[in-house]
Short mmCIF file of C-alpha atoms in Angstrom, two decimals:
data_model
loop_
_atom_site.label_atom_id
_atom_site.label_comp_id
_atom_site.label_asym_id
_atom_site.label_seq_id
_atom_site.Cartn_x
_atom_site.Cartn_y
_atom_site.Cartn_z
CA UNK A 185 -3.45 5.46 -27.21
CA UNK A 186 -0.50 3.19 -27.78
CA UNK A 187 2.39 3.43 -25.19
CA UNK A 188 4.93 5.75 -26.81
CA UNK A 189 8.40 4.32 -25.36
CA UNK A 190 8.97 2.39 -22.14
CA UNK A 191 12.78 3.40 -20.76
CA UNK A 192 14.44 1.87 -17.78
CA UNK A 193 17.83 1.78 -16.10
CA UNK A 194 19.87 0.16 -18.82
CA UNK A 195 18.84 2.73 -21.20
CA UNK A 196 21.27 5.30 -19.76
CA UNK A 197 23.66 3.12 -19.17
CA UNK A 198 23.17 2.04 -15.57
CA UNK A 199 24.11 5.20 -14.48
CA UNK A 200 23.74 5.56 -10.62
CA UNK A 201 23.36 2.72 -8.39
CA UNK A 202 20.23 0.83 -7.96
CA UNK A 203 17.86 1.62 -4.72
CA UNK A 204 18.85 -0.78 -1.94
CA UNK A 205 16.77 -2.06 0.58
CA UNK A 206 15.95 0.31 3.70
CA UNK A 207 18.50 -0.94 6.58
CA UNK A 208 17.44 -3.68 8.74
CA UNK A 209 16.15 -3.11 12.26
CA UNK A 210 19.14 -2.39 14.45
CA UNK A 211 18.79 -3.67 18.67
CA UNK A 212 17.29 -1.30 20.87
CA UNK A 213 19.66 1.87 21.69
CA UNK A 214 20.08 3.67 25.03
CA UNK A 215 17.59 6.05 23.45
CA UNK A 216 15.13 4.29 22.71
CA UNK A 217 15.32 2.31 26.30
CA UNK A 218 15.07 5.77 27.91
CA UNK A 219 11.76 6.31 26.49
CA UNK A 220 10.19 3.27 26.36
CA UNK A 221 6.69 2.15 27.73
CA UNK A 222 6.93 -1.08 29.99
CA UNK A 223 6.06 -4.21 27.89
CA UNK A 224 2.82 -5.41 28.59
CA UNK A 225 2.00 -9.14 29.39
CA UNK A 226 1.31 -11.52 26.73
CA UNK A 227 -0.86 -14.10 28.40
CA UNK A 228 -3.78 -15.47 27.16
CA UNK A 229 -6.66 -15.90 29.68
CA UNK A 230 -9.93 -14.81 30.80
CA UNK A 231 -9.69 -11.02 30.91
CA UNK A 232 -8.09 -11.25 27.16
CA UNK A 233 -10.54 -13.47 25.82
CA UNK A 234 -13.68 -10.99 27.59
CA UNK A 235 -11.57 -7.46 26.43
CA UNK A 236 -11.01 -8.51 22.18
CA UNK A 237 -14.39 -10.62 21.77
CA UNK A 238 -15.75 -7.83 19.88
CA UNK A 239 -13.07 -7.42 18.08
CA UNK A 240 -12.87 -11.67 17.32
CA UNK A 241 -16.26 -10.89 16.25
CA UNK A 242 -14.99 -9.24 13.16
CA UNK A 243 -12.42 -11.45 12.00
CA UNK A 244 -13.84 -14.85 12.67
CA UNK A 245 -14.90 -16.16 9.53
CA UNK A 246 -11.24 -14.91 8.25
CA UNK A 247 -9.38 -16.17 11.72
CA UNK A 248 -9.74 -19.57 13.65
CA UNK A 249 -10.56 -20.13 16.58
CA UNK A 250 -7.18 -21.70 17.04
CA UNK A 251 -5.05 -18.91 15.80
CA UNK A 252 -7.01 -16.03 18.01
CA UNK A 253 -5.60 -16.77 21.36
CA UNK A 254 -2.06 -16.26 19.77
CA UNK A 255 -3.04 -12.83 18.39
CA UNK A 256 -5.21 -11.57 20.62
CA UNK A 257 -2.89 -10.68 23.85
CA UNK A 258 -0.97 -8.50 20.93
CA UNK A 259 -4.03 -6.90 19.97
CA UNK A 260 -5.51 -6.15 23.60
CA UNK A 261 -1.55 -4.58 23.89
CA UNK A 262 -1.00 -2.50 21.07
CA UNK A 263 -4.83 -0.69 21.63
CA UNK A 264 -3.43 0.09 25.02
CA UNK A 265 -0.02 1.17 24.18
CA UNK A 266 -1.47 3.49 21.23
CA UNK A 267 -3.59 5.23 23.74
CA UNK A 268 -0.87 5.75 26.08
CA UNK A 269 1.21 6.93 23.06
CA UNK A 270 -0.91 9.09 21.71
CA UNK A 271 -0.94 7.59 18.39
CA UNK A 272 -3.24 6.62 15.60
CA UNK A 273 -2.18 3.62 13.17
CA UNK A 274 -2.67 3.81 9.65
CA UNK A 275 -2.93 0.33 7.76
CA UNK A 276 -3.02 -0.24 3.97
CA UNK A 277 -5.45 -2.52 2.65
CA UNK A 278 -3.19 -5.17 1.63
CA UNK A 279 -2.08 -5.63 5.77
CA UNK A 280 -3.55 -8.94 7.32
CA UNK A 281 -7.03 -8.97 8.82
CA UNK A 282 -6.11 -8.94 12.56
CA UNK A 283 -3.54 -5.79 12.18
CA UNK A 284 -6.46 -3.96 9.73
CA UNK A 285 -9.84 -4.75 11.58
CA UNK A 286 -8.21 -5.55 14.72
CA UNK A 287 -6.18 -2.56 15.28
CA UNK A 288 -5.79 -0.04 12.41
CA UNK A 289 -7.75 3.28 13.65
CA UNK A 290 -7.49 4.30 9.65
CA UNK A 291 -7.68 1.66 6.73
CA UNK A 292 -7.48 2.32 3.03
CA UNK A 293 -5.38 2.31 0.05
CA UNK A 294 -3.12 4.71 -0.99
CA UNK A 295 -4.70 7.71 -1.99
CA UNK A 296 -7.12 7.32 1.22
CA UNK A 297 -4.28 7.19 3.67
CA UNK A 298 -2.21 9.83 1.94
CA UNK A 299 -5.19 12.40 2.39
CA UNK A 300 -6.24 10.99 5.96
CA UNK A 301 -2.71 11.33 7.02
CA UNK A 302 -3.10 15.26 6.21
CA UNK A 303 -6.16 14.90 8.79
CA UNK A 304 -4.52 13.02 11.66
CA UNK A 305 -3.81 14.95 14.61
CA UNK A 306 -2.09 12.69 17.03
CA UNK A 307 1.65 13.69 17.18
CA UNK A 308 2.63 10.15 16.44
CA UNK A 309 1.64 7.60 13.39
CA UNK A 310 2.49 4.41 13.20
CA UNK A 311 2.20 3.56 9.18
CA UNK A 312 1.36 -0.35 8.70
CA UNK A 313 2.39 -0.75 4.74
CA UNK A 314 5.28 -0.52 3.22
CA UNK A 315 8.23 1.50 3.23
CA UNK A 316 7.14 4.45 0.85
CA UNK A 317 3.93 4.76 2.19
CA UNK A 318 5.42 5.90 5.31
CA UNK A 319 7.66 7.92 3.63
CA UNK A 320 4.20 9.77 2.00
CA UNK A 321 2.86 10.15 5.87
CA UNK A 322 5.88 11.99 6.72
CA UNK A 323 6.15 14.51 3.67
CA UNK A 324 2.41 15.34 4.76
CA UNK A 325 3.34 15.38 8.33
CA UNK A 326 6.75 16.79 8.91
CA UNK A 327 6.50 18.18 12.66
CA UNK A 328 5.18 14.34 13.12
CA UNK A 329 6.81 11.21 14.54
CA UNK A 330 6.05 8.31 11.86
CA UNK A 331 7.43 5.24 12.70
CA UNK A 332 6.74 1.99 10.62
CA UNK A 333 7.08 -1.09 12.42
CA UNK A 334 9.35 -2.87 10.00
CA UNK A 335 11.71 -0.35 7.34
CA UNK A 336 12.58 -3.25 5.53
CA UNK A 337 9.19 -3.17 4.30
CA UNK A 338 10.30 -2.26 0.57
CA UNK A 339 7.92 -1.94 -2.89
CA UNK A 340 9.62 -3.62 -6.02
CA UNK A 341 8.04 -0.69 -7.99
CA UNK A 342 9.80 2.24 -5.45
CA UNK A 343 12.93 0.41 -5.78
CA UNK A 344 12.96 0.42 -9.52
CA UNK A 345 13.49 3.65 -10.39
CA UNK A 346 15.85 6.85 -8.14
CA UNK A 347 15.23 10.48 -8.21
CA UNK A 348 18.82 10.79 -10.65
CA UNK A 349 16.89 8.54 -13.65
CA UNK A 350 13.95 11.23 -13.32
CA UNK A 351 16.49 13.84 -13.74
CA UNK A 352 17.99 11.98 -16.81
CA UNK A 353 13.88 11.70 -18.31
CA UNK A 354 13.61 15.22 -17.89
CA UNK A 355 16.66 15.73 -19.88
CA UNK A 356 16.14 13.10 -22.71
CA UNK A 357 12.67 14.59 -22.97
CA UNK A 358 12.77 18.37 -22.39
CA UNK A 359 9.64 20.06 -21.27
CA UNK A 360 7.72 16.88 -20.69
CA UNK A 361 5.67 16.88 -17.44
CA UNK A 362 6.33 13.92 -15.06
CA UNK A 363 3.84 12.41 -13.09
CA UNK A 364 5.17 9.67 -10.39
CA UNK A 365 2.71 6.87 -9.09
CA UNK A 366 2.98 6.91 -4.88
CA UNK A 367 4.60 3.97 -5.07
CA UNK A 368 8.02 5.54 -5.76
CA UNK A 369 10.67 6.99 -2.86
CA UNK A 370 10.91 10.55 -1.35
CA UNK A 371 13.90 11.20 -4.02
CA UNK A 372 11.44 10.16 -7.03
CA UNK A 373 8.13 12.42 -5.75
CA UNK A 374 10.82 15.52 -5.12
CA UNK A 375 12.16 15.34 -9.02
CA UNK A 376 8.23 14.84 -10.62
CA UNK A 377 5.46 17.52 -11.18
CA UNK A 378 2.65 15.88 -9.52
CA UNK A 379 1.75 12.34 -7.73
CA UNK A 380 -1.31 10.00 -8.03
CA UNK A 381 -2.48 6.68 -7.40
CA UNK A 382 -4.45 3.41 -9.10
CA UNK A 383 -7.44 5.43 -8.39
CA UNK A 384 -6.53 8.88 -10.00
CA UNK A 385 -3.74 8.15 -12.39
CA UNK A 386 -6.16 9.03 -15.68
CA UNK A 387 -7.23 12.14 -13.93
CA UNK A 388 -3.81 13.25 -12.86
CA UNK A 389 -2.49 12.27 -16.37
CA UNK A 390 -5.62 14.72 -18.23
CA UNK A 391 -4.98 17.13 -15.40
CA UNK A 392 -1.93 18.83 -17.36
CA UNK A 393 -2.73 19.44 -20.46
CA UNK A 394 0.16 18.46 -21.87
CA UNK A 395 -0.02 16.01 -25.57
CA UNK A 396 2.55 13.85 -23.88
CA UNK A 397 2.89 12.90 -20.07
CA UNK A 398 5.86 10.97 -18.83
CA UNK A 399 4.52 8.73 -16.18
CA UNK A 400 6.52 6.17 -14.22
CA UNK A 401 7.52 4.03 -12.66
CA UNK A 402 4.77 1.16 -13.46
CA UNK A 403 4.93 -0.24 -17.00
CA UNK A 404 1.73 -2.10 -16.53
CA UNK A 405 -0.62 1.13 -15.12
CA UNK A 406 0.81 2.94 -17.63
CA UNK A 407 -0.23 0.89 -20.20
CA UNK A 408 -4.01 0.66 -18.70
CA UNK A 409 -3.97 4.71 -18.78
CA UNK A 410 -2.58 4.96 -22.30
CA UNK A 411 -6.06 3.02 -22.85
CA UNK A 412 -8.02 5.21 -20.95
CA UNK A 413 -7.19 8.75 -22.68
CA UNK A 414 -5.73 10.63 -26.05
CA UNK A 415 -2.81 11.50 -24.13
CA UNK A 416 0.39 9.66 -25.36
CA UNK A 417 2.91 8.13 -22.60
CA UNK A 418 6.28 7.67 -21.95
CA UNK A 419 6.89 5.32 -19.63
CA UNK A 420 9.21 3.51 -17.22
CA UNK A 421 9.96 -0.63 -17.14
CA UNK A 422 9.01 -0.96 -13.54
CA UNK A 423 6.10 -3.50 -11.86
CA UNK A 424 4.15 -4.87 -9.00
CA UNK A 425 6.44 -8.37 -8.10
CA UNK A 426 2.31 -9.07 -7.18
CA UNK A 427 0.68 -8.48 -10.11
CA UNK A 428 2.63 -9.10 -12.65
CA UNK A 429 2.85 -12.58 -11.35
CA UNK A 430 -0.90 -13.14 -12.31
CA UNK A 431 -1.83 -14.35 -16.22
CA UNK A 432 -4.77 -14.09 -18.19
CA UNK A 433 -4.44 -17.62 -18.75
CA UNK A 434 -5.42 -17.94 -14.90
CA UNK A 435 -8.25 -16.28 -14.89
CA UNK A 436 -9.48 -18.27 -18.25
CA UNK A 437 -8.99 -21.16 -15.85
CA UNK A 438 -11.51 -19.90 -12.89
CA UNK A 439 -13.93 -18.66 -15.43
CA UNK A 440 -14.10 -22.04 -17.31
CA UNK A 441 -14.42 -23.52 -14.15
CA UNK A 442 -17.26 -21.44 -13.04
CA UNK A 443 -18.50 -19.26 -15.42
CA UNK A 444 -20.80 -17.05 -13.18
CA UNK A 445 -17.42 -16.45 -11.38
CA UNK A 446 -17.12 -12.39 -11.14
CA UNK A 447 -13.10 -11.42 -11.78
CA UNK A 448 -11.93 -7.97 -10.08
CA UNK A 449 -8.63 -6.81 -11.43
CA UNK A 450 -5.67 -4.34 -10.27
CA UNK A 451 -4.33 -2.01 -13.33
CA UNK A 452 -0.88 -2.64 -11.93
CA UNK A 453 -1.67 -6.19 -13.62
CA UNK A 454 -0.77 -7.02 -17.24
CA UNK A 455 -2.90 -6.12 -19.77
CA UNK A 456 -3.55 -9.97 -20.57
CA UNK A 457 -5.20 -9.87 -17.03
CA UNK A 458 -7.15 -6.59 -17.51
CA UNK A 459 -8.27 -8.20 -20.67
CA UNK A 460 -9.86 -11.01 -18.89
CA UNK A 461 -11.26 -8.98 -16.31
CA UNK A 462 -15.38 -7.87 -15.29
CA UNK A 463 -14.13 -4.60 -13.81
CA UNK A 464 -10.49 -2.70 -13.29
CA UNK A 465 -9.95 -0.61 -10.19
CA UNK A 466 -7.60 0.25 -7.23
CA UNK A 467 -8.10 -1.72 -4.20
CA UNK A 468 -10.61 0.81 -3.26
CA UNK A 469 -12.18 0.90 -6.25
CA UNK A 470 -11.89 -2.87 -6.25
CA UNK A 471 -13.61 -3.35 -2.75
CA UNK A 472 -16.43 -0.77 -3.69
CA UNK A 473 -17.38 -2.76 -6.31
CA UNK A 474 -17.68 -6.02 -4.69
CA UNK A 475 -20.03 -3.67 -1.62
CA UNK A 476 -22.56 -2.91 -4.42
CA UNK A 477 -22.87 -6.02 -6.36
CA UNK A 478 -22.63 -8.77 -3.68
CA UNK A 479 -21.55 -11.49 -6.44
CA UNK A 480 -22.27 -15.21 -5.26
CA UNK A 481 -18.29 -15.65 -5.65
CA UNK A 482 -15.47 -13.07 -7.03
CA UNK A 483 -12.14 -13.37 -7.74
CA UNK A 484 -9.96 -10.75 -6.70
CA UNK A 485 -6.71 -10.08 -8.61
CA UNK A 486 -4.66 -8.21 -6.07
CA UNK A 487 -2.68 -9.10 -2.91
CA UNK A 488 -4.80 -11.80 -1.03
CA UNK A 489 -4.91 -10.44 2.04
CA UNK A 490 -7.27 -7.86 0.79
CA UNK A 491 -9.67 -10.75 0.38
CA UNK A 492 -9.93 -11.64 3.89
CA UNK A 493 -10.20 -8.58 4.73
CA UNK A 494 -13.95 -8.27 2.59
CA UNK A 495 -14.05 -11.78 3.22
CA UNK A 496 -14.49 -10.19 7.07
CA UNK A 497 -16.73 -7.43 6.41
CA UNK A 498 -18.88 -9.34 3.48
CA UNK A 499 -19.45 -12.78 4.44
CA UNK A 500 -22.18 -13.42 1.95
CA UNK A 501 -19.88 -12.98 -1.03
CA UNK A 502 -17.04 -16.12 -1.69
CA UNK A 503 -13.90 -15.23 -2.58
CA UNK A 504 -11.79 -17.41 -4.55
CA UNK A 505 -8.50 -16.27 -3.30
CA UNK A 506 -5.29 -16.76 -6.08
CA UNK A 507 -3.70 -15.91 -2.83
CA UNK A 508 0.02 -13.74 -4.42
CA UNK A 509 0.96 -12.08 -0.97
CA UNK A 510 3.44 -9.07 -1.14
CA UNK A 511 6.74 -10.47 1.60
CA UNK A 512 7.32 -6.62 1.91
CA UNK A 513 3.50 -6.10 3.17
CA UNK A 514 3.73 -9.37 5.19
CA UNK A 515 6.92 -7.63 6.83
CA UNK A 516 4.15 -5.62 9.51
CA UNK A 517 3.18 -7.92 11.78
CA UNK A 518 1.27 -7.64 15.57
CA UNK A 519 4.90 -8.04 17.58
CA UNK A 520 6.60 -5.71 15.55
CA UNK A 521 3.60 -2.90 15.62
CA UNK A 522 4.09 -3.45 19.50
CA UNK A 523 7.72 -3.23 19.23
CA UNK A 524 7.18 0.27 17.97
CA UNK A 525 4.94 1.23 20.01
CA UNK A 526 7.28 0.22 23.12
CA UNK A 527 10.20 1.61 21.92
CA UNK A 528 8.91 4.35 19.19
CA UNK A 529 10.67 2.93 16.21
CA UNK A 530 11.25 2.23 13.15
CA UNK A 531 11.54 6.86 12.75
CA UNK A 532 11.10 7.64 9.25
CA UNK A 533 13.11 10.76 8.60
CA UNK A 534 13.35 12.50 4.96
CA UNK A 535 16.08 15.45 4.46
CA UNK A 536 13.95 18.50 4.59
CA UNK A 537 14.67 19.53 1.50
CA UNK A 538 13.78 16.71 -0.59
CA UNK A 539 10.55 16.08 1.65
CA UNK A 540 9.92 20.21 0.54
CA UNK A 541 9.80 19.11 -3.00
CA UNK A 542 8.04 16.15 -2.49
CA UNK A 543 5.32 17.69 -0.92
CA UNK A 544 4.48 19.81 -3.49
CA UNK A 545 3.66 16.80 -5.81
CA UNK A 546 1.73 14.87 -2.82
CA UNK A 547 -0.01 17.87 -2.60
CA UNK A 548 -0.93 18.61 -6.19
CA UNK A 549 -2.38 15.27 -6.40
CA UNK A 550 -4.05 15.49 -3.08
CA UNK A 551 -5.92 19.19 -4.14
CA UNK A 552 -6.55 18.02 -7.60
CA UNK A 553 -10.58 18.54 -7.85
CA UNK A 554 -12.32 15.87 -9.58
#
């Protein structure tokens, strides 16, 4: 079904002011000195090389031989640290191969770390994506610590849209039920009915019953679920800096250049893109997919680092890598994961009663039954 009405921020009049960036990291407090682990040594030799050879092992058809003795005193560190810690590092599948094969104890995409968070049972989590994602571990997880290494780690799509413009939805369209995509703030999922991801959104949308579902904030996923079910949409002009940089006219361009080339696609992607596409799915989806058909050479149309990170684990299959990386994503790096670890920081906090509301539409989602 057609999109019924797309509404942003200028359509009430600019009425509150936009999202801003989460602060930047501030220098290291008497606190944080008090408790912190000593900093381990950095050096590459011997020992290093001997202790993360396994671990090379993974990444070394994504990693050069070059690069490795740079990262691997980090990684040898932050394994230690996170024992000592007692913590267990969560890492989105968009985060760079040595952080997700090298040290992430969980990997996934959204909807996977959202209901392995509920699972984890170390008192602290370190959350390698972006800002909201951590946010998400922390609603779940509210007698937690979650610290993310970086809070300037932002989403264009969470900083599109504030928990007062889903109150002013709600009033422009009474009785309407609001579903939020995860990729929205702590304010947003407090003021919606229910949550979901790339993988679930048709579900979640079919889920209520309802002839018309508001669902923001991504213009472009909106648009691939209106295409996917009856139900008609309202929804918000918000996107994916990422994906909405890609064009179908690019991918005309890699299959006229090879046309046995396989092309994967994000829904957060126009629908010029999806239109081009062999098969639409979340990064999950997107990365099952590519397991059970082994194409001679795909193109993924997603954040590139996701590429070398099957690149790693399927070495059989080419990827021809577009290569848009997310600068929010590429905020998480080895030094700063350490840097939390050291000094347990960045803490994501939420005001308990917003993260109270939010968790009832994390939750929704997370119990829905397929």
């Amino acid at each position: 079904m057609p999109i019924a009405g797309i509404y942003g921020p200028d359509d009430f009049g600019n009425p509150v002011h936009r999202h801003s960036a989460a602060p930047a990291p501030i220098r290291v407090s008497p606190a944080e000195r008090a408790r912190a682990l000593p900093i381990p040594s950095l050096e590459w030799n011997a020992e290093v090389e001997r202790d993360t050879a396994h671990l090379y092992e993974r990444v070394k058809r994504v990693i050069s031989p070059i690069e490795w003795p740079f990262m691997a005193p980090y990684v040898k560190a932050i394994n230690q640290l996170k024992k000592a810690r007692g913590a267990v590092i969560l890492a989105h599948n968009y985060q760079t191969p040595e952080i997700f094969h090298c040290v992430a104890d969980i990997g996934g995409d959204s909807l996977q770390l959202a209901i392995e968070a509920t699972k984890v049972k170390s008192d602290i989590i370190v959350q390698c994506g972006v800002h909201f994602m951590a946010e998400t571990s922390k609603i779940l997880n509210p007698n937690k610590t979650v610290l993310i290494p970086d809070s300037r780690a932002g989403c264009s799509l969470a900083s599109s849209i504030t928990g007062a413009d889903v109150r002013l939805l709600r009033q422009r369209f009474p009785g309407v039920p609001v579903v939020a995509y995860v990729n929205t703030s702590a304010d947003v999922k407090a003021e919606v009915d229910i949550c979901c991801t790339s993988s679930n959104a048709v579900q979640v949308v079919e889920s209520l019953n309802a002839p018309t579902v508001i669902f923001l904030p991504d213009q472009y996923l909106a648009k691939y679920v209106a295409s996917k079910t009856g139900v008609k949409i309202i929804a918000w002009k918000g996107a994916c800096e990422v994906h909405e940089r890609f064009t179908g006219d690019e991918l005309r361009a890699y299959r006229e250049a090879d046309p046995s080339v396989q092309i994967i696609a994000h829904p957060e992607c126009p629908p010029d893109v999806l239109a081009e596409a062999d098969f639409t799915g979340s990064t999950a989806h997107m990365i099952n997919w590519v397991r059970n058909n082994r194409p001679r050479r795909v193109v993924m149309i997603t954040e590139c680092s996701m590429a070398d990170n099957v690149q790693a684990e399927l070495p059989d299959v080419e990827m021809v890598r577009p290569c848009n990386l997310c600068p929010h994503m590429k905020r998480i790096t080895l030094p700063k994961i350490l840097d939390s670890l050291i000094y347990l920081r960045e803490e994501v906090t939420i005001d308990p009663v917003i993260a109270e509301k939010a968790r009832r539409s994390v939750e929704r989602m997370i119990n829905l039954k397929n």
